[in-house]
PDB file of C-alpha atoms in Angstrom:
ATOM      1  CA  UNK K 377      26.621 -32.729 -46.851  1.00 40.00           C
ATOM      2  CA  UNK K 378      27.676 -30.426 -49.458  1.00 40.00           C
ATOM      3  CA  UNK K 379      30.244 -31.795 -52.439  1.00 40.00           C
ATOM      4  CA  UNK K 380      33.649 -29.593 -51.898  1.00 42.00           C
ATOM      5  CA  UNK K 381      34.500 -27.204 -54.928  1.00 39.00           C
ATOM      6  CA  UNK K 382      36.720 -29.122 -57.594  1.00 37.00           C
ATOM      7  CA  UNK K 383      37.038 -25.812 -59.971  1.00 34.00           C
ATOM      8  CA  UNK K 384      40.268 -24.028 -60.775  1.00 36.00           C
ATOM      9  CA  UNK K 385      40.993 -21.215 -58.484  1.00 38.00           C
ATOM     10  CA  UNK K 386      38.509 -22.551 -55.912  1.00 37.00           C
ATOM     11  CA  UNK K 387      39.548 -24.117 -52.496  1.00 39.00           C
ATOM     12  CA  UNK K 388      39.690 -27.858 -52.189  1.00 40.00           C
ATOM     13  CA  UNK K 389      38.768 -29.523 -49.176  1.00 41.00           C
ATOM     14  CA  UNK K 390      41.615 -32.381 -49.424  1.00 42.00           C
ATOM     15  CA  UNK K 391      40.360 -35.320 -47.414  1.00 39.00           C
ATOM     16  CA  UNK K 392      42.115 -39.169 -46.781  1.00 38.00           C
ATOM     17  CA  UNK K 393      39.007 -41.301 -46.947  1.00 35.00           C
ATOM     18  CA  UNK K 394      37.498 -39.607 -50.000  1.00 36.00           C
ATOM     19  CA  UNK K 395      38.412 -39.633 -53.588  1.00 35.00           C
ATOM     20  CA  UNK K 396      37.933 -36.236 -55.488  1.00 38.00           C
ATOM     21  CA  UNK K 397      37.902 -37.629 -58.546  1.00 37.00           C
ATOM     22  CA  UNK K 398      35.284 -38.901 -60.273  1.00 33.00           C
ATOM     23  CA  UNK K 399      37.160 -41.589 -62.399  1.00 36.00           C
ATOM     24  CA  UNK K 400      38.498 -43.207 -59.075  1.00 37.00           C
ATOM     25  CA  UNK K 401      36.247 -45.854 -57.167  1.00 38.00           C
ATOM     26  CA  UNK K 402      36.675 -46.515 -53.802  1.00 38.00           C
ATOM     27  CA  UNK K 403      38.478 -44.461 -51.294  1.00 38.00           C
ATOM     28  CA  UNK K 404      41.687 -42.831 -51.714  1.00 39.00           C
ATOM     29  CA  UNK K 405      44.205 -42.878 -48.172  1.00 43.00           C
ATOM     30  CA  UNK K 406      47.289 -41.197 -47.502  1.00 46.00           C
ATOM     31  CA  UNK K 407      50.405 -43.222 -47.529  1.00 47.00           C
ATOM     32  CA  UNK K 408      50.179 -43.972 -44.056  1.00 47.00           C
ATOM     33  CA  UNK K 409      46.700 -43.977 -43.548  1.00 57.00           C
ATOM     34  CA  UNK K 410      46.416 -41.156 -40.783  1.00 78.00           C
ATOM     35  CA  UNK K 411      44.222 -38.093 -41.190  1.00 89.00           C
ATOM     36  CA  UNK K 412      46.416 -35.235 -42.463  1.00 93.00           C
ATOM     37  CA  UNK K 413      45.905 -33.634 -39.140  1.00 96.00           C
ATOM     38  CA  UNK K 414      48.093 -36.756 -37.474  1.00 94.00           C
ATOM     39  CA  UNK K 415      50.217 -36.482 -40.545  1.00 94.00           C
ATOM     40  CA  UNK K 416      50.641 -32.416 -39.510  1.00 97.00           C
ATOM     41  CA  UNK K 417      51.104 -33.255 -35.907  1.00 97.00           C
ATOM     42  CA  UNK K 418      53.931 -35.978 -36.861  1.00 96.00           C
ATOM     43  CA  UNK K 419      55.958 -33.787 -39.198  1.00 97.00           C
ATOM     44  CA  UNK K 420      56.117 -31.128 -36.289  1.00 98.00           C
ATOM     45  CA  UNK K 421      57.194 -33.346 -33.668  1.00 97.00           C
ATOM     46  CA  UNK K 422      60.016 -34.882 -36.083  1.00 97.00           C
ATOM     47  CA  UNK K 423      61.412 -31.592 -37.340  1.00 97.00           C
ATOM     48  CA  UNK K 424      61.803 -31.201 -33.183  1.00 97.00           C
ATOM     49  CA  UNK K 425      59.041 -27.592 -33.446  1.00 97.00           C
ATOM     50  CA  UNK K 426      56.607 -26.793 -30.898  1.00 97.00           C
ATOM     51  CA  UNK K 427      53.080 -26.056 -31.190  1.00 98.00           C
ATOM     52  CA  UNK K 428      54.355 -22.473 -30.083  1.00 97.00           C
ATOM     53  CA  UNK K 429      56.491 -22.254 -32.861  1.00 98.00           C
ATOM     54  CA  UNK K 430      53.991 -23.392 -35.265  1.00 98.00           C
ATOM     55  CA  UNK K 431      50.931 -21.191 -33.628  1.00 98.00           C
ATOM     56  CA  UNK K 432      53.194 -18.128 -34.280  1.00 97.00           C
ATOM     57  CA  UNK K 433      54.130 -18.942 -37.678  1.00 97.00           C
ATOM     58  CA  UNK K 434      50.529 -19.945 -38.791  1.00 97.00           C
ATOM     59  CA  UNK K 435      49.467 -16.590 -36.972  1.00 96.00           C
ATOM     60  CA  UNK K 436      46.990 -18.277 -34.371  1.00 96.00           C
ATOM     61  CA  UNK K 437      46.488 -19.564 -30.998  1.00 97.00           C
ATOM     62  CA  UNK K 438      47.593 -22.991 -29.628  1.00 97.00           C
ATOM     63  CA  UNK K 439      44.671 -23.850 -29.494  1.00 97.00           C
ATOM     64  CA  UNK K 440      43.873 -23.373 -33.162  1.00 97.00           C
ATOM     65  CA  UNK K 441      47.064 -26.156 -33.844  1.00 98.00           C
ATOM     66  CA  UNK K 442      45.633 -28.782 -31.774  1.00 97.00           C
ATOM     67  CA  UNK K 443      42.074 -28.604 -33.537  1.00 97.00           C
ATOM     68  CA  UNK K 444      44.303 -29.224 -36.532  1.00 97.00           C
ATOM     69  CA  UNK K 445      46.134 -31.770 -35.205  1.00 97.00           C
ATOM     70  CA  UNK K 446      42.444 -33.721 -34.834  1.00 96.00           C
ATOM     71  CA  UNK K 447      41.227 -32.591 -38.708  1.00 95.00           C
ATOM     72  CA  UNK K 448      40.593 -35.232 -41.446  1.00 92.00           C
ATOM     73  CA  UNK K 449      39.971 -33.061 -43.981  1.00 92.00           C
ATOM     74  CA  UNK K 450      41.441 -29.797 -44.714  1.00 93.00           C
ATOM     75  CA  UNK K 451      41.171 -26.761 -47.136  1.00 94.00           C
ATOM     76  CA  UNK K 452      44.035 -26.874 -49.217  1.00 94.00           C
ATOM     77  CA  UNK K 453      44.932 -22.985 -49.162  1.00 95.00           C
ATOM     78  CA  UNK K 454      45.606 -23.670 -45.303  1.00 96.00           C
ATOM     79  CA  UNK K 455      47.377 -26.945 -46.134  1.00 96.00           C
ATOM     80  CA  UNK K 456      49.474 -25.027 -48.860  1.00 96.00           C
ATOM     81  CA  UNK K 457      50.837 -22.521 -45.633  1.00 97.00           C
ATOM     82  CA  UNK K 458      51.399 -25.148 -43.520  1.00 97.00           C
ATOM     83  CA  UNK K 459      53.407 -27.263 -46.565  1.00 97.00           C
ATOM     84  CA  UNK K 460      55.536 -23.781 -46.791  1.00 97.00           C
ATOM     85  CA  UNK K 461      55.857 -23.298 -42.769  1.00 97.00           C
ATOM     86  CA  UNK K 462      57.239 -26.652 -42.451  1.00 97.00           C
ATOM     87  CA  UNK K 463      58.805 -27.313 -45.471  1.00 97.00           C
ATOM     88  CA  UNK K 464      57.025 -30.313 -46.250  1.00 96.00           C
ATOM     89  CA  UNK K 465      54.906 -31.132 -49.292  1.00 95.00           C
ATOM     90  CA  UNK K 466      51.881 -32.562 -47.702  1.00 93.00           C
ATOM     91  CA  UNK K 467      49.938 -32.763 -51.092  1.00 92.00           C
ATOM     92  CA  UNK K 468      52.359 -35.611 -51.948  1.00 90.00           C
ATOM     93  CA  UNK K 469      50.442 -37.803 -49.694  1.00 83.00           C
ATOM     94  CA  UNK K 470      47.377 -37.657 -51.909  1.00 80.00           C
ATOM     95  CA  UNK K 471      48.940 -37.692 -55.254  1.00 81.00           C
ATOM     96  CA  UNK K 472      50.990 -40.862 -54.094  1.00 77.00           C
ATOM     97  CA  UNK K 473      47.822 -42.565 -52.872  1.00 68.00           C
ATOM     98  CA  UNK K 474      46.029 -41.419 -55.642  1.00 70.00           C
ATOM     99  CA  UNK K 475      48.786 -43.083 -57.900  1.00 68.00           C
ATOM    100  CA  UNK K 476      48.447 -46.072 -56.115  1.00 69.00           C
ATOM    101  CA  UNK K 477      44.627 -45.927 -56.550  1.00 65.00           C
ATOM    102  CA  UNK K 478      45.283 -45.444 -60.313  1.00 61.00           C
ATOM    103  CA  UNK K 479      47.823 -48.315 -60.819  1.00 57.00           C
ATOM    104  CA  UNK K 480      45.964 -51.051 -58.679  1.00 61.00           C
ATOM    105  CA  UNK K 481      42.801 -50.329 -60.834  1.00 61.00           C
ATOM    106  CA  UNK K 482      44.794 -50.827 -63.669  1.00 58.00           C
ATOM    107  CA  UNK K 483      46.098 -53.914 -63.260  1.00 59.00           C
ATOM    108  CA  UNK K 484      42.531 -55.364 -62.271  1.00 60.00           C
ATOM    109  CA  UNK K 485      41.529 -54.916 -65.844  1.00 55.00           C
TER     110      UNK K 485
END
């Protein structure tokens, strides 16, 4: 399996069971421990959208939203549209895990 790009100005495949960064050990999980297609679905259904809605705004079929709905990894230019259709800063969910990651490490020392 190929590594995902880490460089500036390169997508990022963003993924809840796998740390980018090469200081962190272990595995890095979004605050609620879904995959950040679950995480997608959820904020939908909460802000009371349908998959419709969001398949018109994302320019693609139903179809399309449901095989997002089932990701657990993502590239982070598509992540960064959805974030701005919905309003919703889904990045947060890895920077507060990996903050978490970063404080329970530091404590063990």
């Amino acid at each position: 399996m190929r590594e995902p790009d880490t460089e500036i100005g390169r997508s990022v495949i963003l993924t809840p069971f796998l740390c980018l960064f090469s200081s962190c050990r272990g595995v890095a999980r979004c605050r609620y421990d879904d995959t950040i297609g679950s995480l997608i679905e959820k904020k939908l259904r909460e802000q009371g959208r349908t998959v419709t809605w969001f398949a018109t705004a994302l320019h693609c079929d139903r179809t399309n939203v449901y095989k997002i709905f089932q990701k657990s990894s993502i590239d982070s230019s598509m992540l960064y549209r959805i974030s701005c259709i919905l309003g919703y800063d889904f990045f947060s969910e890895y920077t507060q895990s990996f903050d978490k990651g970063v404080a329970k490490k530091s404590t063990k020392s």
